[in-house]
PDB file of C-alpha atoms in Angstrom:
ATOM      1  CA  UNK J 719     -53.306  13.104 -28.478  1.00 53.00           C
ATOM      2  CA  UNK J 720     -55.809  12.383 -26.340  1.00 50.00           C
ATOM      3  CA  UNK J 721     -58.399   9.828 -28.364  1.00 55.00           C
ATOM      4  CA  UNK J 722     -59.780   8.853 -31.102  1.00 61.00           C
ATOM      5  CA  UNK J 723     -63.279   9.817 -30.092  1.00 59.00           C
ATOM      6  CA  UNK J 724     -64.642  13.327 -30.708  1.00 62.00           C
ATOM      7  CA  UNK J 725     -64.724  15.612 -27.834  1.00 57.00           C
ATOM      8  CA  UNK J 726     -67.817  16.133 -25.699  1.00 55.00           C
ATOM      9  CA  UNK J 727     -70.464  18.473 -27.324  1.00 53.00           C
ATOM     10  CA  UNK J 728     -70.730  21.978 -25.632  1.00 53.00           C
ATOM     11  CA  UNK J 729     -74.262  23.232 -24.950  1.00 53.00           C
ATOM     12  CA  UNK J 730     -75.748  25.350 -27.833  1.00 49.00           C
ATOM     13  CA  UNK J 731     -76.581  24.933 -31.248  1.00 52.00           C
ATOM     14  CA  UNK J 732     -77.190  20.914 -31.595  1.00 55.00           C
ATOM     15  CA  UNK J 733     -74.583  19.039 -33.688  1.00 62.00           C
ATOM     16  CA  UNK J 734     -75.151  17.762 -37.245  1.00 67.00           C
ATOM     17  CA  UNK J 735     -75.939  13.784 -36.559  1.00 66.00           C
ATOM     18  CA  UNK J 736     -74.444  12.836 -39.390  1.00 84.00           C
ATOM     19  CA  UNK J 737     -71.247  14.939 -39.478  1.00 89.00           C
ATOM     20  CA  UNK J 738     -68.960  12.972 -37.757  1.00 92.00           C
ATOM     21  CA  UNK J 739     -69.688   9.695 -40.332  1.00 93.00           C
ATOM     22  CA  UNK J 740     -69.025  12.247 -42.743  1.00 95.00           C
ATOM     23  CA  UNK J 741     -65.782  13.712 -41.182  1.00 95.00           C
ATOM     24  CA  UNK J 742     -64.020  10.124 -41.157  1.00 95.00           C
ATOM     25  CA  UNK J 743     -64.954   9.339 -44.532  1.00 94.00           C
ATOM     26  CA  UNK J 744     -63.595  12.507 -45.678  1.00 96.00           C
ATOM     27  CA  UNK J 745     -60.436  11.785 -43.475  1.00 95.00           C
ATOM     28  CA  UNK J 746     -60.270   8.548 -44.923  1.00 94.00           C
ATOM     29  CA  UNK J 747     -60.538  10.052 -48.526  1.00 94.00           C
ATOM     30  CA  UNK J 748     -57.940  12.876 -47.956  1.00 95.00           C
ATOM     31  CA  UNK J 749     -55.536  10.060 -46.587  1.00 94.00           C
ATOM     32  CA  UNK J 750     -55.980   7.787 -49.744  1.00 93.00           C
ATOM     33  CA  UNK J 751     -55.120  10.631 -51.648  1.00 93.00           C
ATOM     34  CA  UNK J 752     -52.709  12.953 -50.037  1.00 94.00           C
ATOM     35  CA  UNK J 753     -51.103  10.380 -47.602  1.00 93.00           C
ATOM     36  CA  UNK J 754     -50.202  11.358 -43.854  1.00 94.00           C
ATOM     37  CA  UNK J 755     -47.702  14.051 -45.191  1.00 93.00           C
ATOM     38  CA  UNK J 756     -50.012  15.819 -47.539  1.00 95.00           C
ATOM     39  CA  UNK J 757     -53.105  15.407 -44.845  1.00 96.00           C
ATOM     40  CA  UNK J 758     -54.800  18.929 -44.882  1.00 96.00           C
ATOM     41  CA  UNK J 759     -57.412  19.827 -42.382  1.00 95.00           C
ATOM     42  CA  UNK J 760     -59.061  22.357 -44.630  1.00 95.00           C
ATOM     43  CA  UNK J 761     -59.487  19.776 -47.279  1.00 96.00           C
ATOM     44  CA  UNK J 762     -61.198  17.585 -44.667  1.00 96.00           C
ATOM     45  CA  UNK J 763     -63.783  20.269 -43.957  1.00 96.00           C
ATOM     46  CA  UNK J 764     -64.475  20.749 -47.458  1.00 96.00           C
ATOM     47  CA  UNK J 765     -64.895  17.091 -48.108  1.00 95.00           C
ATOM     48  CA  UNK J 766     -67.103  16.663 -45.286  1.00 95.00           C
ATOM     49  CA  UNK J 767     -69.117  19.964 -46.157  1.00 94.00           C
ATOM     50  CA  UNK J 768     -68.506  21.637 -42.582  1.00 94.00           C
ATOM     51  CA  UNK J 769     -67.039  24.305 -41.173  1.00 93.00           C
ATOM     52  CA  UNK J 770     -63.243  24.231 -39.829  1.00 92.00           C
ATOM     53  CA  UNK J 771     -64.217  24.969 -36.322  1.00 92.00           C
ATOM     54  CA  UNK J 772     -66.877  21.915 -36.467  1.00 92.00           C
ATOM     55  CA  UNK J 773     -63.737  19.750 -36.791  1.00 92.00           C
ATOM     56  CA  UNK J 774     -61.733  21.343 -33.960  1.00 90.00           C
ATOM     57  CA  UNK J 775     -64.857  21.384 -31.564  1.00 91.00           C
ATOM     58  CA  UNK J 776     -64.696  16.944 -32.261  1.00 91.00           C
ATOM     59  CA  UNK J 777     -61.015  16.734 -32.237  1.00 93.00           C
ATOM     60  CA  UNK J 778     -58.684  19.512 -31.183  1.00 90.00           C
ATOM     61  CA  UNK J 779     -55.617  17.949 -32.804  1.00 91.00           C
ATOM     62  CA  UNK J 780     -54.481  17.110 -36.224  1.00 92.00           C
ATOM     63  CA  UNK J 781     -53.138  13.894 -35.365  1.00 92.00           C
ATOM     64  CA  UNK J 782     -56.094  12.900 -33.249  1.00 93.00           C
ATOM     65  CA  UNK J 783     -58.283  13.368 -36.650  1.00 94.00           C
ATOM     66  CA  UNK J 784     -55.915  11.405 -38.710  1.00 94.00           C
ATOM     67  CA  UNK J 785     -55.829   8.352 -36.053  1.00 92.00           C
ATOM     68  CA  UNK J 786     -59.719   8.479 -35.842  1.00 93.00           C
ATOM     69  CA  UNK J 787     -59.823   8.114 -39.555  1.00 93.00           C
ATOM     70  CA  UNK J 788     -57.210   5.244 -39.579  1.00 90.00           C
ATOM     71  CA  UNK J 789     -59.108   3.655 -36.548  1.00 89.00           C
ATOM     72  CA  UNK J 790     -61.898   2.526 -38.938  1.00 89.00           C
ATOM     73  CA  UNK J 791     -59.720   1.098 -41.437  1.00 86.00           C
ATOM     74  CA  UNK J 792     -57.944  -1.092 -39.022  1.00 84.00           C
ATOM     75  CA  UNK J 793     -58.578  -4.900 -38.188  1.00 84.00           C
ATOM     76  CA  UNK J 794     -60.596  -4.790 -34.368  1.00 87.00           C
ATOM     77  CA  UNK J 795     -60.920  -8.447 -33.205  1.00 92.00           C
ATOM     78  CA  UNK J 796     -62.617  -9.589 -30.157  1.00 93.00           C
ATOM     79  CA  UNK J 797     -61.383 -13.204 -28.524  1.00 94.00           C
ATOM     80  CA  UNK J 798     -64.187 -15.928 -29.454  1.00 96.00           C
ATOM     81  CA  UNK J 799     -63.347 -17.933 -26.925  1.00 96.00           C
ATOM     82  CA  UNK J 800     -65.224 -20.920 -28.082  1.00 97.00           C
ATOM     83  CA  UNK J 801     -63.261 -23.478 -26.555  1.00 96.00           C
ATOM     84  CA  UNK J 802     -61.325 -24.783 -29.318  1.00 97.00           C
ATOM     85  CA  UNK J 803     -58.319 -23.725 -30.789  1.00 97.00           C
ATOM     86  CA  UNK J 804     -59.364 -24.228 -34.130  1.00 97.00           C
ATOM     87  CA  UNK J 805     -62.866 -22.847 -33.734  1.00 98.00           C
ATOM     88  CA  UNK J 806     -61.136 -19.508 -32.542  1.00 98.00           C
ATOM     89  CA  UNK J 807     -58.361 -19.508 -35.037  1.00 97.00           C
ATOM     90  CA  UNK J 808     -61.282 -20.112 -37.803  1.00 97.00           C
ATOM     91  CA  UNK J 809     -63.109 -17.259 -36.619  1.00 97.00           C
ATOM     92  CA  UNK J 810     -60.218 -15.041 -36.084  1.00 96.00           C
ATOM     93  CA  UNK J 811     -59.005 -15.808 -39.608  1.00 95.00           C
ATOM     94  CA  UNK J 812     -62.616 -14.865 -40.960  1.00 94.00           C
ATOM     95  CA  UNK J 813     -62.848 -11.517 -39.335  1.00 92.00           C
ATOM     96  CA  UNK J 814     -59.383 -10.589 -40.459  1.00 91.00           C
ATOM     97  CA  UNK J 815     -59.723 -11.590 -44.126  1.00 89.00           C
ATOM     98  CA  UNK J 816     -62.875  -9.715 -44.194  1.00 87.00           C
ATOM     99  CA  UNK J 817     -61.184  -6.746 -43.209  1.00 84.00           C
ATOM    100  CA  UNK J 818     -57.839  -7.065 -45.127  1.00 81.00           C
ATOM    101  CA  UNK J 819     -59.977  -8.050 -48.151  1.00 79.00           C
ATOM    102  CA  UNK J 820     -61.964  -4.407 -48.310  1.00 77.00           C
ATOM    103  CA  UNK J 821     -59.879  -1.934 -50.438  1.00 75.00           C
ATOM    104  CA  UNK J 822     -59.867   0.472 -47.373  1.00 79.00           C
ATOM    105  CA  UNK J 823     -57.026  -1.548 -45.909  1.00 78.00           C
ATOM    106  CA  UNK J 824     -54.552  -0.521 -48.521  1.00 79.00           C
ATOM    107  CA  UNK J 825     -54.924   2.781 -47.356  1.00 87.00           C
ATOM    108  CA  UNK J 826     -53.706   1.926 -43.774  1.00 85.00           C
ATOM    109  CA  UNK J 827     -51.048   0.258 -45.306  1.00 81.00           C
ATOM    110  CA  UNK J 828     -50.201   3.108 -47.507  1.00 85.00           C
ATOM    111  CA  UNK J 829     -50.058   5.237 -44.440  1.00 89.00           C
ATOM    112  CA  UNK J 830     -48.422   2.956 -42.176  1.00 87.00           C
ATOM    113  CA  UNK J 831     -45.273   3.339 -44.258  1.00 89.00           C
ATOM    114  CA  UNK J 832     -45.514   7.153 -43.750  1.00 93.00           C
ATOM    115  CA  UNK J 833     -46.395   6.779 -40.008  1.00 91.00           C
ATOM    116  CA  UNK J 834     -42.613   6.449 -38.494  1.00 91.00           C
ATOM    117  CA  UNK J 835     -41.886   9.585 -39.419  1.00 93.00           C
ATOM    118  CA  UNK J 836     -44.553  10.567 -36.972  1.00 93.00           C
ATOM    119  CA  UNK J 837     -43.383   8.718 -33.935  1.00 93.00           C
ATOM    120  CA  UNK J 838     -46.364  10.187 -31.485  1.00 90.00           C
ATOM    121  CA  UNK J 839     -48.885   9.243 -34.307  1.00 91.00           C
ATOM    122  CA  UNK J 840     -47.053   6.180 -35.085  1.00 92.00           C
ATOM    123  CA  UNK J 841     -47.305   5.054 -31.060  1.00 92.00           C
ATOM    124  CA  UNK J 842     -51.126   5.594 -31.208  1.00 88.00           C
ATOM    125  CA  UNK J 843     -51.679   3.776 -34.354  1.00 89.00           C
ATOM    126  CA  UNK J 844     -49.544   0.872 -33.327  1.00 90.00           C
ATOM    127  CA  UNK J 845     -51.474   0.361 -30.101  1.00 90.00           C
ATOM    128  CA  UNK J 846     -55.172   0.609 -31.510  1.00 86.00           C
ATOM    129  CA  UNK J 847     -54.261  -1.012 -35.419  1.00 87.00           C
ATOM    130  CA  UNK J 848     -51.223  -3.552 -34.457  1.00 89.00           C
ATOM    131  CA  UNK J 849     -51.195  -4.151 -31.181  1.00 93.00           C
ATOM    132  CA  UNK J 850     -54.615  -4.248 -30.233  1.00 93.00           C
ATOM    133  CA  UNK J 851     -55.179  -7.440 -32.636  1.00 93.00           C
ATOM    134  CA  UNK J 852     -52.351  -9.178 -32.130  1.00 95.00           C
ATOM    135  CA  UNK J 853     -53.015  -9.255 -28.534  1.00 96.00           C
ATOM    136  CA  UNK J 854     -56.433 -11.339 -29.412  1.00 97.00           C
ATOM    137  CA  UNK J 855     -54.689 -13.705 -31.349  1.00 97.00           C
ATOM    138  CA  UNK J 856     -52.006 -14.220 -28.314  1.00 97.00           C
ATOM    139  CA  UNK J 857     -55.074 -14.664 -26.180  1.00 97.00           C
ATOM    140  CA  UNK J 858     -56.352 -17.436 -28.028  1.00 98.00           C
ATOM    141  CA  UNK J 859     -53.309 -19.126 -28.005  1.00 98.00           C
ATOM    142  CA  UNK J 860     -52.916 -18.686 -24.123  1.00 97.00           C
ATOM    143  CA  UNK J 861     -56.367 -20.011 -23.497  1.00 97.00           C
ATOM    144  CA  UNK J 862     -55.183 -23.023 -25.711  1.00 97.00           C
ATOM    145  CA  UNK J 863     -52.122 -23.755 -23.827  1.00 97.00           C
ATOM    146  CA  UNK J 864     -53.961 -23.701 -20.798  1.00 97.00           C
ATOM    147  CA  UNK J 865     -56.231 -26.200 -22.153  1.00 96.00           C
ATOM    148  CA  UNK J 866     -53.128 -28.506 -23.404  1.00 97.00           C
ATOM    149  CA  UNK J 867     -54.079 -27.702 -27.082  1.00 97.00           C
ATOM    150  CA  UNK J 868     -50.708 -26.063 -27.999  1.00 97.00           C
ATOM    151  CA  UNK J 869     -47.190 -27.585 -28.653  1.00 95.00           C
ATOM    152  CA  UNK J 870     -44.938 -27.306 -25.839  1.00 94.00           C
ATOM    153  CA  UNK J 871     -42.126 -24.639 -26.161  1.00 95.00           C
ATOM    154  CA  UNK J 872     -44.353 -22.592 -28.631  1.00 96.00           C
ATOM    155  CA  UNK J 873     -43.622 -18.614 -28.068  1.00 97.00           C
ATOM    156  CA  UNK J 874     -47.026 -17.293 -28.446  1.00 97.00           C
ATOM    157  CA  UNK J 875     -46.084 -13.947 -29.019  1.00 97.00           C
ATOM    158  CA  UNK J 876     -44.206 -15.238 -32.250  1.00 97.00           C
ATOM    159  CA  UNK J 877     -46.894 -17.447 -33.383  1.00 97.00           C
ATOM    160  CA  UNK J 878     -49.482 -14.467 -33.250  1.00 97.00           C
ATOM    161  CA  UNK J 879     -47.224 -12.075 -35.215  1.00 96.00           C
ATOM    162  CA  UNK J 880     -46.804 -15.361 -37.741  1.00 96.00           C
ATOM    163  CA  UNK J 881     -50.464 -15.689 -38.015  1.00 96.00           C
ATOM    164  CA  UNK J 882     -51.217 -11.791 -38.577  1.00 93.00           C
ATOM    165  CA  UNK J 883     -48.289 -11.278 -40.761  1.00 91.00           C
ATOM    166  CA  UNK J 884     -48.885 -14.066 -43.244  1.00 90.00           C
ATOM    167  CA  UNK J 885     -52.395 -12.932 -43.364  1.00 89.00           C
ATOM    168  CA  UNK J 886     -51.505  -9.598 -44.262  1.00 85.00           C
ATOM    169  CA  UNK J 887     -49.191 -10.482 -46.601  1.00 83.00           C
ATOM    170  CA  UNK J 888     -52.267 -11.871 -48.647  1.00 80.00           C
ATOM    171  CA  UNK J 889     -53.791  -8.629 -48.950  1.00 73.00           C
ATOM    172  CA  UNK J 890     -50.998  -6.457 -50.493  1.00 71.00           C
ATOM    173  CA  UNK J 891     -51.296  -4.943 -53.850  1.00 64.00           C
ATOM    174  CA  UNK J 892     -48.920  -7.360 -55.572  1.00 69.00           C
ATOM    175  CA  UNK J 893     -50.953 -10.490 -54.081  1.00 70.00           C
ATOM    176  CA  UNK J 894     -54.128  -8.729 -55.276  1.00 70.00           C
ATOM    177  CA  UNK J 895     -52.136  -8.408 -58.641  1.00 69.00           C
ATOM    178  CA  UNK J 896     -51.546 -12.510 -58.735  1.00 78.00           C
ATOM    179  CA  UNK J 897     -55.233 -13.092 -57.942  1.00 77.00           C
ATOM    180  CA  UNK J 898     -54.465 -14.327 -54.466  1.00 79.00           C
ATOM    181  CA  UNK J 899     -56.278 -13.463 -51.236  1.00 80.00           C
ATOM    182  CA  UNK J 900     -56.585 -14.757 -47.857  1.00 83.00           C
ATOM    183  CA  UNK J 901     -59.944 -16.088 -48.484  1.00 85.00           C
ATOM    184  CA  UNK J 902     -58.657 -18.059 -51.060  1.00 87.00           C
ATOM    185  CA  UNK J 903     -56.089 -20.011 -48.982  1.00 89.00           C
ATOM    186  CA  UNK J 904     -58.597 -20.410 -46.003  1.00 92.00           C
ATOM    187  CA  UNK J 905     -57.771 -24.125 -45.241  1.00 95.00           C
ATOM    188  CA  UNK J 906     -54.457 -24.440 -46.203  1.00 94.00           C
ATOM    189  CA  UNK J 907     -53.685 -21.520 -44.056  1.00 95.00           C
ATOM    190  CA  UNK J 908     -55.300 -23.029 -41.076  1.00 96.00           C
ATOM    191  CA  UNK J 909     -54.152 -26.492 -41.724  1.00 97.00           C
ATOM    192  CA  UNK J 910     -50.252 -25.420 -41.937  1.00 96.00           C
ATOM    193  CA  UNK J 911     -50.565 -22.956 -39.000  1.00 97.00           C
ATOM    194  CA  UNK J 912     -52.423 -25.734 -36.666  1.00 97.00           C
ATOM    195  CA  UNK J 913     -49.945 -28.225 -37.706  1.00 96.00           C
ATOM    196  CA  UNK J 914     -47.219 -26.115 -36.224  1.00 96.00           C
ATOM    197  CA  UNK J 915     -48.442 -24.849 -32.927  1.00 97.00           C
ATOM    198  CA  UNK J 916     -51.114 -27.493 -31.951  1.00 96.00           C
ATOM    199  CA  UNK J 917     -49.989 -30.244 -29.367  1.00 93.00           C
ATOM    200  CA  UNK J 918     -50.297 -33.672 -31.297  1.00 84.00           C
ATOM    201  CA  UNK J 919     -52.632 -34.739 -28.338  1.00 76.00           C
ATOM    202  CA  UNK J 920     -55.109 -32.111 -29.600  1.00 62.00           C
ATOM    203  CA  UNK J 921     -55.021 -32.989 -33.511  1.00 54.00           C
TER     204      UNK J 921
END
C-alpha cells in the first residue's frame, strides 16, 4: 500500500471531477454493508457508477481503496495551541465529539474489529486514524507541561489515551441506546479530566 490519495492522472481523457467523491462514498457504503472481509471492487464500481478500471487508475490496490474510504470516517485533529490547557482541551473535545457523533464513525468502529486480521491495512489505519489524533492530544499535554500547567508525574501517553478512549466510549452503539453522547457530558468530562491532569497552581 502506498497512499490514501488517488494516483496522478495520465494524459488523455479528462477525469470526471465528481468521480473521486462518488467512489469514496461508495467505499464507505460498501464497508457499512459488507465490512472489510466482504468488500468487493465490483460492488464499489457499481455504486459509484464508474468503470472498474477507473478505480484502478486512482487507487492501484484494494487495500489502498479501503484505507482511503476509512480515512474519510476518522477523527482528524489539529493542535489548537491557544496557550491554555483548558481551552485546547475544550476545542479538541468539541472536534472529537462532533466526529464521533456522526453515524459514519460507527462504520469505522465496526471495521476496526476486523482489521487486525489484515496486518498491513491495520497498521495504516492505526497510523492515520488512531495515532494521529492521539499525537495531537499528547502535543497539547506536552505544551501544557512546558507552561507548568500539567501535574508533575503525569504520563502524557496514558493521559492522551484516556482522553481519546473515554470520549470514544460515549459514542458506542450501547451508549447511543442509552441516550448518552459525548456532547451530553461535556462539562463533567472536562472537569474530571482537568482535575486529574492539571497542576494545582494552574487551576
